[in-house]
PDB file of C-alpha atoms in Angstrom:
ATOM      1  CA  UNK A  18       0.000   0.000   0.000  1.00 51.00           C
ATOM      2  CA  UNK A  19       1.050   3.495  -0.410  1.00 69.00           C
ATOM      3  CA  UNK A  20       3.338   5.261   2.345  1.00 86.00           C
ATOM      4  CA  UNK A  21       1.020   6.904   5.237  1.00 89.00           C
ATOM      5  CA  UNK A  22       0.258  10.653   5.668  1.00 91.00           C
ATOM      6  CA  UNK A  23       1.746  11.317   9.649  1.00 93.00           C
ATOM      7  CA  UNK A  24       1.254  14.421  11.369  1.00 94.00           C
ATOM      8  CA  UNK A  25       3.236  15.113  15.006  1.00 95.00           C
ATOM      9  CA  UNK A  26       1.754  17.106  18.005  1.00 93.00           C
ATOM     10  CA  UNK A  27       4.611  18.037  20.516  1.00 93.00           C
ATOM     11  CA  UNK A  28       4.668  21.610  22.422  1.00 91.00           C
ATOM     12  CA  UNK A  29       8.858  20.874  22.592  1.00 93.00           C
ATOM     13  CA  UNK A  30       9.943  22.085  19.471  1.00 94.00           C
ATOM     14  CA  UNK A  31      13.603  19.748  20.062  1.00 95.00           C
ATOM     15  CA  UNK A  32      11.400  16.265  20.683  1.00 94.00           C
ATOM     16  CA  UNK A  33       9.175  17.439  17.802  1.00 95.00           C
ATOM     17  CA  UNK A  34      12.058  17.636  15.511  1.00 96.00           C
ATOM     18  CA  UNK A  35      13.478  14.370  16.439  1.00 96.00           C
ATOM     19  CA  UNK A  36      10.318  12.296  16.342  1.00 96.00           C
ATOM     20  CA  UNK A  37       9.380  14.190  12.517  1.00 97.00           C
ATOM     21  CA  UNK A  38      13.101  13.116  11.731  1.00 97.00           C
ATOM     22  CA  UNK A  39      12.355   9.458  12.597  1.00 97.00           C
ATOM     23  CA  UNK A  40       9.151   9.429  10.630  1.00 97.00           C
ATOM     24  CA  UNK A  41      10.797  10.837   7.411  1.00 96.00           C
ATOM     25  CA  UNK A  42      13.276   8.364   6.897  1.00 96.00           C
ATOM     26  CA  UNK A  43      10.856   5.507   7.428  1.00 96.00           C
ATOM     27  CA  UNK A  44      10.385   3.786   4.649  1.00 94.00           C
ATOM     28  CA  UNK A  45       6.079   3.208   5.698  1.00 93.00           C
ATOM     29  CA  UNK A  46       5.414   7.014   5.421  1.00 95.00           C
ATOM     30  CA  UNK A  47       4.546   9.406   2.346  1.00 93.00           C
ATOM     31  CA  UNK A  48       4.436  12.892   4.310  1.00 94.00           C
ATOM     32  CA  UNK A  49       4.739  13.876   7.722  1.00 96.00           C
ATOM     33  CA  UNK A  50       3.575  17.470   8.885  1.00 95.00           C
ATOM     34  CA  UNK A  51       5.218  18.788  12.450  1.00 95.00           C
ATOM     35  CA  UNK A  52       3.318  21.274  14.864  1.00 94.00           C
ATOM     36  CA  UNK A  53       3.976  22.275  18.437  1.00 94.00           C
ATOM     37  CA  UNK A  54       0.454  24.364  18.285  1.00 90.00           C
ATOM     38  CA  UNK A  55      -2.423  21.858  18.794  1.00 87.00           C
ATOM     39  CA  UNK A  56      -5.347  24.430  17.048  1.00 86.00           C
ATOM     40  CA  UNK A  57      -2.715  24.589  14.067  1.00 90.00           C
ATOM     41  CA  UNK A  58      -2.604  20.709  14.006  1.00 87.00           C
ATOM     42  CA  UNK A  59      -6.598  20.516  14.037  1.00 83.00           C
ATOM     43  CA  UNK A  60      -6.634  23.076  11.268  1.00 86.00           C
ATOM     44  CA  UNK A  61      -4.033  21.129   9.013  1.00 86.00           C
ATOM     45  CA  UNK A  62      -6.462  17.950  10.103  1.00 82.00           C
ATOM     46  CA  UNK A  63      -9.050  19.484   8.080  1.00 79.00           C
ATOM     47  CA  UNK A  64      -7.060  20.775   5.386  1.00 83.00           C
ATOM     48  CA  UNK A  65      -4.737  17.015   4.500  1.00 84.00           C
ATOM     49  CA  UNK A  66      -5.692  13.851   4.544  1.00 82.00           C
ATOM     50  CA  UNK A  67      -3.849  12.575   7.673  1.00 86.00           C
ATOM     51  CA  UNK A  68      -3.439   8.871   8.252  1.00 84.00           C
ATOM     52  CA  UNK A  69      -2.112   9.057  11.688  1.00 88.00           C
ATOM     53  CA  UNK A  70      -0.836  11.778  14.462  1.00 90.00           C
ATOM     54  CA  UNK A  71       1.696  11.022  16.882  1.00 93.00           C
ATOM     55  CA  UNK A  72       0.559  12.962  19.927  1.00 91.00           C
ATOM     56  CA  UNK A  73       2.570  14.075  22.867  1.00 90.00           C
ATOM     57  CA  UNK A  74       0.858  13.834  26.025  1.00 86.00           C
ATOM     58  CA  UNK A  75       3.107  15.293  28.217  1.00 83.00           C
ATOM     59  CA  UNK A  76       2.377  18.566  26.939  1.00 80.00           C
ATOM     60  CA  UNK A  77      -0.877  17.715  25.923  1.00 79.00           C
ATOM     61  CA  UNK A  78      -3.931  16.987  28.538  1.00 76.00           C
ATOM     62  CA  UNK A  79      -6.239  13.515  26.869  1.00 71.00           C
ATOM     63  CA  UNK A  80      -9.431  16.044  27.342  1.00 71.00           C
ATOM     64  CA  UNK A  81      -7.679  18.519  24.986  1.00 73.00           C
ATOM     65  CA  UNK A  82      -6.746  16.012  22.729  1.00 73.00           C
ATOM     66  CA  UNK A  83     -10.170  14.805  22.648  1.00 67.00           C
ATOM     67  CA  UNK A  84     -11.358  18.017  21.725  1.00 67.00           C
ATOM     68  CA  UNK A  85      -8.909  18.145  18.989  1.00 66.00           C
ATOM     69  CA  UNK A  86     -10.337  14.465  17.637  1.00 62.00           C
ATOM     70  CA  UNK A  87     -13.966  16.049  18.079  1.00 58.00           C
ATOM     71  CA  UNK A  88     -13.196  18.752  15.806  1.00 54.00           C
ATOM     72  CA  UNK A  89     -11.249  17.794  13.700  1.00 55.00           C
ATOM     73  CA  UNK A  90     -13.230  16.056  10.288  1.00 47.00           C
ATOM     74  CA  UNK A  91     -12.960  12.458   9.538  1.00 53.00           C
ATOM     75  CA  UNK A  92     -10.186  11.909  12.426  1.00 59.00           C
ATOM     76  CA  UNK A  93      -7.248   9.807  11.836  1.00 69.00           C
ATOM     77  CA  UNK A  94      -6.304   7.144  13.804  1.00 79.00           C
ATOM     78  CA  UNK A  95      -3.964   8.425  17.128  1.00 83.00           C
ATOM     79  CA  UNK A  96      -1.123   7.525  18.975  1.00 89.00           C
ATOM     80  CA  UNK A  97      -0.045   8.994  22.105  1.00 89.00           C
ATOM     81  CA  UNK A  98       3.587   9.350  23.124  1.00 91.00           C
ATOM     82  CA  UNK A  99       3.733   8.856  27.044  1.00 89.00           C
ATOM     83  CA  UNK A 100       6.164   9.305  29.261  1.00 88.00           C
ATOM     84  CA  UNK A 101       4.697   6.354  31.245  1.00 87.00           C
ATOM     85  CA  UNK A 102       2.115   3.178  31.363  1.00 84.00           C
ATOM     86  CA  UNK A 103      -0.704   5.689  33.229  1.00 83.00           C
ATOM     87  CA  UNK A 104      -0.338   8.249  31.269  1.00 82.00           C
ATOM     88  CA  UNK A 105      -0.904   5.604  27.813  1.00 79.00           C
ATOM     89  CA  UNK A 106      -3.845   4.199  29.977  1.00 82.00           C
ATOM     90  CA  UNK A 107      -5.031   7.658  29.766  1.00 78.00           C
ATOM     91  CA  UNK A 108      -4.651   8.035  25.970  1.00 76.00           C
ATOM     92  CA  UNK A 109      -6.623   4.676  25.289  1.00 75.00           C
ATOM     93  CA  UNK A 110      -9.411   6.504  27.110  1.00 70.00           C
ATOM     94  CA  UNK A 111      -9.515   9.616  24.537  1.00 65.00           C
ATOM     95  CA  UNK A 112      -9.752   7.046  21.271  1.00 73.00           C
ATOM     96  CA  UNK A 113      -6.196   5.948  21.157  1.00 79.00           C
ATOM     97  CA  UNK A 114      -5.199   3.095  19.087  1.00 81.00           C
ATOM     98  CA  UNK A 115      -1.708   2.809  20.279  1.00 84.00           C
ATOM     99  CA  UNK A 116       0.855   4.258  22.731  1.00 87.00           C
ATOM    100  CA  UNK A 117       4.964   4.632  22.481  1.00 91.00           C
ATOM    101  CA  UNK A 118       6.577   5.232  25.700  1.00 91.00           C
ATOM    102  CA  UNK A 119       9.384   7.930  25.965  1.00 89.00           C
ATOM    103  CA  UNK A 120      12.587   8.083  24.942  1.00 91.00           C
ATOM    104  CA  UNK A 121      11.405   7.209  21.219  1.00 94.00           C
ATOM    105  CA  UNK A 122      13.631   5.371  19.090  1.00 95.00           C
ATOM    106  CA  UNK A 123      13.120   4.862  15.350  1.00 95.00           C
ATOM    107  CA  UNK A 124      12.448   0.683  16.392  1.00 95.00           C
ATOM    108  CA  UNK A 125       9.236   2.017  18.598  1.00 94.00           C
ATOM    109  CA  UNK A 126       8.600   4.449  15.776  1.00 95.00           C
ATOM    110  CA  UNK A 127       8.569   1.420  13.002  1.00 94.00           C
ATOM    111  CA  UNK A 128       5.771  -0.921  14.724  1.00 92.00           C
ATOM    112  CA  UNK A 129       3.601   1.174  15.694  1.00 91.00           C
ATOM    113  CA  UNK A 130       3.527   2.229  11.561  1.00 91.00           C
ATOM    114  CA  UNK A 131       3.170  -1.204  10.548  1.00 88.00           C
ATOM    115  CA  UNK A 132       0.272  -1.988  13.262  1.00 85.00           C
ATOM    116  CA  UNK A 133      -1.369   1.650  12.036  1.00 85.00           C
ATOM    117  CA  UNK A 134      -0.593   0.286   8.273  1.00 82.00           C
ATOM    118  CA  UNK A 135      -2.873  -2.561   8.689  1.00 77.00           C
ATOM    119  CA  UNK A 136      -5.654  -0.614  10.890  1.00 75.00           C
ATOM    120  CA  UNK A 137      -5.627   1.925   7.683  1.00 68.00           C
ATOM    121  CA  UNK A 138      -6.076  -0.395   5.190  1.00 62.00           C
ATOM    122  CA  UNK A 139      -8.996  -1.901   6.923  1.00 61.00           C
ATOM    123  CA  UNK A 140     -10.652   1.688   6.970  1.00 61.00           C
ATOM    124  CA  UNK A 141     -10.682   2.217   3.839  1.00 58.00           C
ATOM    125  CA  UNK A 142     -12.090  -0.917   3.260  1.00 53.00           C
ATOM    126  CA  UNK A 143     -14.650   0.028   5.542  1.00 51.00           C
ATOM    127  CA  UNK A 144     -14.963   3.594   3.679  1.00 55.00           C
ATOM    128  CA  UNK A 145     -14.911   1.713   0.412  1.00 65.00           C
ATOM    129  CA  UNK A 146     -18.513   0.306   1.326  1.00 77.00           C
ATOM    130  CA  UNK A 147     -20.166   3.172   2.591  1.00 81.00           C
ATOM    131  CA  UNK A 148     -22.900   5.228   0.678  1.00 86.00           C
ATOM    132  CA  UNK A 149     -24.558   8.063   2.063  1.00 85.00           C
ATOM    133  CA  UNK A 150     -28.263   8.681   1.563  1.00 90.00           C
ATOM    134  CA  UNK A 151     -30.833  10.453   3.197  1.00 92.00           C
ATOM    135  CA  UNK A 152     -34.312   9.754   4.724  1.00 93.00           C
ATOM    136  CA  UNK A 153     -36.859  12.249   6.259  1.00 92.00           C
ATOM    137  CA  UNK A 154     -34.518  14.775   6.539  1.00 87.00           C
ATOM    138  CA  UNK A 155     -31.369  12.908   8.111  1.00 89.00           C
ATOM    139  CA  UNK A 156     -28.692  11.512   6.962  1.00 89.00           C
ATOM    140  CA  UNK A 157     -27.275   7.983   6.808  1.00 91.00           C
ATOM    141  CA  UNK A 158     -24.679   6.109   5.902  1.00 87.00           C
ATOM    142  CA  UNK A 159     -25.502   2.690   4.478  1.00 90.00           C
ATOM    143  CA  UNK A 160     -23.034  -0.465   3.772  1.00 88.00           C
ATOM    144  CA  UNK A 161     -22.677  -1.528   0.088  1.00 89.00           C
ATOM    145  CA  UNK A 162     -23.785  -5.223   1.495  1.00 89.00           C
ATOM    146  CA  UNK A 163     -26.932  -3.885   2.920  1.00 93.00           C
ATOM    147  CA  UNK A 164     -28.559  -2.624  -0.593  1.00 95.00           C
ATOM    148  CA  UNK A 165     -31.028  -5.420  -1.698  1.00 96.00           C
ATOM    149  CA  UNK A 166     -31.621  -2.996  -4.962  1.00 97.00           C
ATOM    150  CA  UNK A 167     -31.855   0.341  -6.185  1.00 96.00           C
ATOM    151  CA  UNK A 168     -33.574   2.591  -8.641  1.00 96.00           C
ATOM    152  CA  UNK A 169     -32.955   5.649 -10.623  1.00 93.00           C
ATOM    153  CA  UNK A 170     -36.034   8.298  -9.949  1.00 90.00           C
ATOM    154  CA  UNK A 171     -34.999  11.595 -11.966  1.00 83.00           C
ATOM    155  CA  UNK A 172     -31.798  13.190 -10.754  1.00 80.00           C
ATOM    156  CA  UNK A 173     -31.876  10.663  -7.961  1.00 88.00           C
ATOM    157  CA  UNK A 174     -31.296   6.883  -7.246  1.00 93.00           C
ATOM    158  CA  UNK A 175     -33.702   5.588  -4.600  1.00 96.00           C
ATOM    159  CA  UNK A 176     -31.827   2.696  -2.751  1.00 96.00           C
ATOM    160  CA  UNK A 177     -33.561  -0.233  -0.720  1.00 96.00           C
ATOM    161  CA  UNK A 178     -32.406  -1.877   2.608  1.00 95.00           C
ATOM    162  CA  UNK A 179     -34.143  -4.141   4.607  1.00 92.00           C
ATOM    163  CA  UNK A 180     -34.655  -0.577   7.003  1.00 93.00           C
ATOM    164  CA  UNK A 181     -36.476   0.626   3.861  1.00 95.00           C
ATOM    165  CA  UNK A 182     -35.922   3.295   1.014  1.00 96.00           C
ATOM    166  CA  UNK A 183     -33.477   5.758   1.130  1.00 96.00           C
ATOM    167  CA  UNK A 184     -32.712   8.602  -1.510  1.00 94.00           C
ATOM    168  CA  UNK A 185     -29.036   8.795  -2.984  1.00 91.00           C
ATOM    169  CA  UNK A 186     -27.125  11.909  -4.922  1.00 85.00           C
ATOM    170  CA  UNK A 187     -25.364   9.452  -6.488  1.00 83.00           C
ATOM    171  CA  UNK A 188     -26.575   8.343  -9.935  1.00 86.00           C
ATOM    172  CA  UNK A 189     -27.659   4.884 -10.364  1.00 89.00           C
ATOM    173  CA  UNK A 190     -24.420   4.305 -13.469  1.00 87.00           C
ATOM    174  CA  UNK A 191     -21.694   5.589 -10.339  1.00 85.00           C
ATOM    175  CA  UNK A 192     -23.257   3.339  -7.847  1.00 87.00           C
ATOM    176  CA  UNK A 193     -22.557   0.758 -10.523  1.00 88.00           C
ATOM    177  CA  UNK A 194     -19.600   1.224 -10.898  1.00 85.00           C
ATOM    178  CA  UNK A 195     -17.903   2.416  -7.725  1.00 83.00           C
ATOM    179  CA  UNK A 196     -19.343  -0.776  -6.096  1.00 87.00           C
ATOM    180  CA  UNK A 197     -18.510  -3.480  -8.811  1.00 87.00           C
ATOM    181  CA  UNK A 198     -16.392  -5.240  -7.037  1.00 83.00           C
ATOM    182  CA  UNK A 199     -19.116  -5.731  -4.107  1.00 86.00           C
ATOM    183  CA  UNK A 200     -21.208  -7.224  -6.848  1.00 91.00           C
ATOM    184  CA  UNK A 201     -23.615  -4.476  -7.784  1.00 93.00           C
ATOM    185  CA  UNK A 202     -24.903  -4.934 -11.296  1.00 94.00           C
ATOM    186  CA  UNK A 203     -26.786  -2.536 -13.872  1.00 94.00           C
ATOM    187  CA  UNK A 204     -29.393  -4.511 -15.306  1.00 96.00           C
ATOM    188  CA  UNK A 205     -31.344  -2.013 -16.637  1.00 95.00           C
ATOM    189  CA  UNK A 206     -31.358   1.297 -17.426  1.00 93.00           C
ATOM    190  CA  UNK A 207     -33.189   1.895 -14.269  1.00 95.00           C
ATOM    191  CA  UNK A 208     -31.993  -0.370 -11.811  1.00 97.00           C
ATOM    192  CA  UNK A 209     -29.180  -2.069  -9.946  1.00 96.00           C
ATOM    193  CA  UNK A 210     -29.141  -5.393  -7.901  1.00 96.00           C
ATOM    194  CA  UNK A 211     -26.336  -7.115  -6.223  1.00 95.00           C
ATOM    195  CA  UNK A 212     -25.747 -10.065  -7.787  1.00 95.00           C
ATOM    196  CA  UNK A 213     -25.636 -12.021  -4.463  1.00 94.00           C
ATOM    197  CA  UNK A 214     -28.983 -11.196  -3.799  1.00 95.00           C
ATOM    198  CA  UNK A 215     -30.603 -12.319  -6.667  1.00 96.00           C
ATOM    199  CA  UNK A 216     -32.525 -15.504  -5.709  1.00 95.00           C
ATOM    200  CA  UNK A 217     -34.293 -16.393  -8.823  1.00 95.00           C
ATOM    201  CA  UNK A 218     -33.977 -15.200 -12.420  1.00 95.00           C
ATOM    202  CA  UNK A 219     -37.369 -15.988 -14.198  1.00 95.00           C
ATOM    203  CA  UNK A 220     -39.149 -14.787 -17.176  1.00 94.00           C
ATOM    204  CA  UNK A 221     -42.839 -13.407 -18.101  1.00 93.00           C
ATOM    205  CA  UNK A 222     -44.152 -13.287 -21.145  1.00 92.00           C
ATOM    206  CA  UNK A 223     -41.149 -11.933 -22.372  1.00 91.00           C
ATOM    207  CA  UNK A 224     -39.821  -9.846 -20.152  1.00 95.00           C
ATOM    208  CA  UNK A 225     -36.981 -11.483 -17.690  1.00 96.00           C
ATOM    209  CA  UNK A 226     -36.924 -10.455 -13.708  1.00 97.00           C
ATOM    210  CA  UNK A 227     -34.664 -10.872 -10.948  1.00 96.00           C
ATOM    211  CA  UNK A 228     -35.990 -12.074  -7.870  1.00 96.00           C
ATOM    212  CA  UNK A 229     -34.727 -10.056  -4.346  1.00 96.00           C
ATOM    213  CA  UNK A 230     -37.000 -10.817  -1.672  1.00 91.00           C
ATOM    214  CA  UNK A 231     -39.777 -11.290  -3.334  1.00 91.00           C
ATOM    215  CA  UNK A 232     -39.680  -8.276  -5.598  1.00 95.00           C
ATOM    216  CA  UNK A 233     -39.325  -8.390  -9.007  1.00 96.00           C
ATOM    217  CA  UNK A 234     -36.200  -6.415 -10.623  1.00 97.00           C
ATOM    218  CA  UNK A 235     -36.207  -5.711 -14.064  1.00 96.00           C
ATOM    219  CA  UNK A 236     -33.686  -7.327 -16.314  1.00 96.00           C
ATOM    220  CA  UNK A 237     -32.843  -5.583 -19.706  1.00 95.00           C
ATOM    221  CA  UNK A 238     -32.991  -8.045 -23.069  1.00 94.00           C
ATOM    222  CA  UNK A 239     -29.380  -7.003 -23.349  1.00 94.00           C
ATOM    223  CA  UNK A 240     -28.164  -7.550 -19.848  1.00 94.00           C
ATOM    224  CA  UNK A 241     -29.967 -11.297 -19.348  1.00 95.00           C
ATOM    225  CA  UNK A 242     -26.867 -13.071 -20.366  1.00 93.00           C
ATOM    226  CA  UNK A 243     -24.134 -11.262 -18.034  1.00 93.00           C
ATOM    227  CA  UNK A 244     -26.378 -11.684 -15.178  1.00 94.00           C
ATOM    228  CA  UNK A 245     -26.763 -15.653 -15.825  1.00 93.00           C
ATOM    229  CA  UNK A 246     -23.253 -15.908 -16.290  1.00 92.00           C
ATOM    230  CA  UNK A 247     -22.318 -14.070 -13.174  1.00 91.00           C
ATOM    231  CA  UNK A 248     -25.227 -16.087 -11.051  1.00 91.00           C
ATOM    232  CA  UNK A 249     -23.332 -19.356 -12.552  1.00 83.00           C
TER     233      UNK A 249
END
């Protein structure tokens, strides 16, 4: 996977330095942004995509680095540097994933990349499978595997859960094909099925449908043999 995007939170400017040093010359990481001012490092949080921040608690209270996760949009995963086992225990409490106790050497520095490698890549397979719709007003976020079908309706695509119907920005051909590899299929012009839903493909009177729970999907003339061969 690519190298990750690090940004370091330490009020002492000399620690701060060494630590950033460390990070650039591991091989895991892409970019790595430095700040001894914690509102500077929430404002770069909303500005970069950040992977992970090394935190230093000794300058840093948990309940103002909890703040900082609060405001901060889509917050990276954290790691607090402690200068001993309570004050980790205190990090885990504010949402942190992993600790490094003080003095930090470029070893401590390397595993807790390749643990924060692996809890990264599961995000973003987590991300991957989102799909945010709205209902009533509110908004929701929905998982790719949840969909049982979904419909185009104007400048809209209307997508069904077992919770019911919710209404989508996205249009029904980008649904298509930004979840292909989680088996959604266009199989008509108006509508999209995961394949591993379908139950039974049948045909009436000409016209071929796609069973999902009992409702009947659709299937274009042109789309009836790349649906059989994907159900085989």
């Amino acid at each position: 996977m690519s190298g990750l995007n690090c940004l370091v939170l330490d009020a002492d400017a000399t620690a701060l330095a060494d630590v950033s040093a460390m990070l650039i010359n591991n091989p895991r990481t892409e970019c790595v942004q430095s700040h001894t001012n914690i509102d500077n490092a929430v404002k770069q949080l909303d500005r970069d995509n950040i992977d992970v921040v090394f935190v230093c608690l000794v300058h840093h209270t948990p309940d103002s680095i909890n703040n900082t996760f609060k405001t901060a949009t889509d917050g990276p995963l954290f790691i607090a540097m402690a200068r001993d086992e309570n004050q980790a225990m205190d990090a885990y409490r504010v949402g942190a994933i992993d600790y490094i106790l003080k003095p930090i050497d470029a070893n401590k520095i390397d595993a807790a990349l390749h643990r924060i490698q692996g809890l990264s890549l599961q995000r973003k397979q987590m991300n991957n499978r989102r799909i945010t719709a709205e209902r009533n007003g509110e908004m929701h976020v929905i998982d790719v595997r949840d969909v049982m079908y979904a419909r185009s309706n104007g400048d809209y695509t209307v997508i069904t859960t077992s919770a019911g119907d919710f209404v989508s920005r996205n249009s029904l051909a980008a649904l298509a094909d930004t979840f292909a590899d989680e088996g959604l299929v266009r199989v008509h012009r108006q509508w999209v099925v995961p394949i591993q839903r379908i139950q039974v493909l049948t045909n009436d009177c000409g016209q071929t449908f796609a069973i999902v729970e009992e409702f009947r999907v659709p299937v274009a003339r042109r789309c009836v043999r790349t649906v059989r061969d994907l159900l085989v």
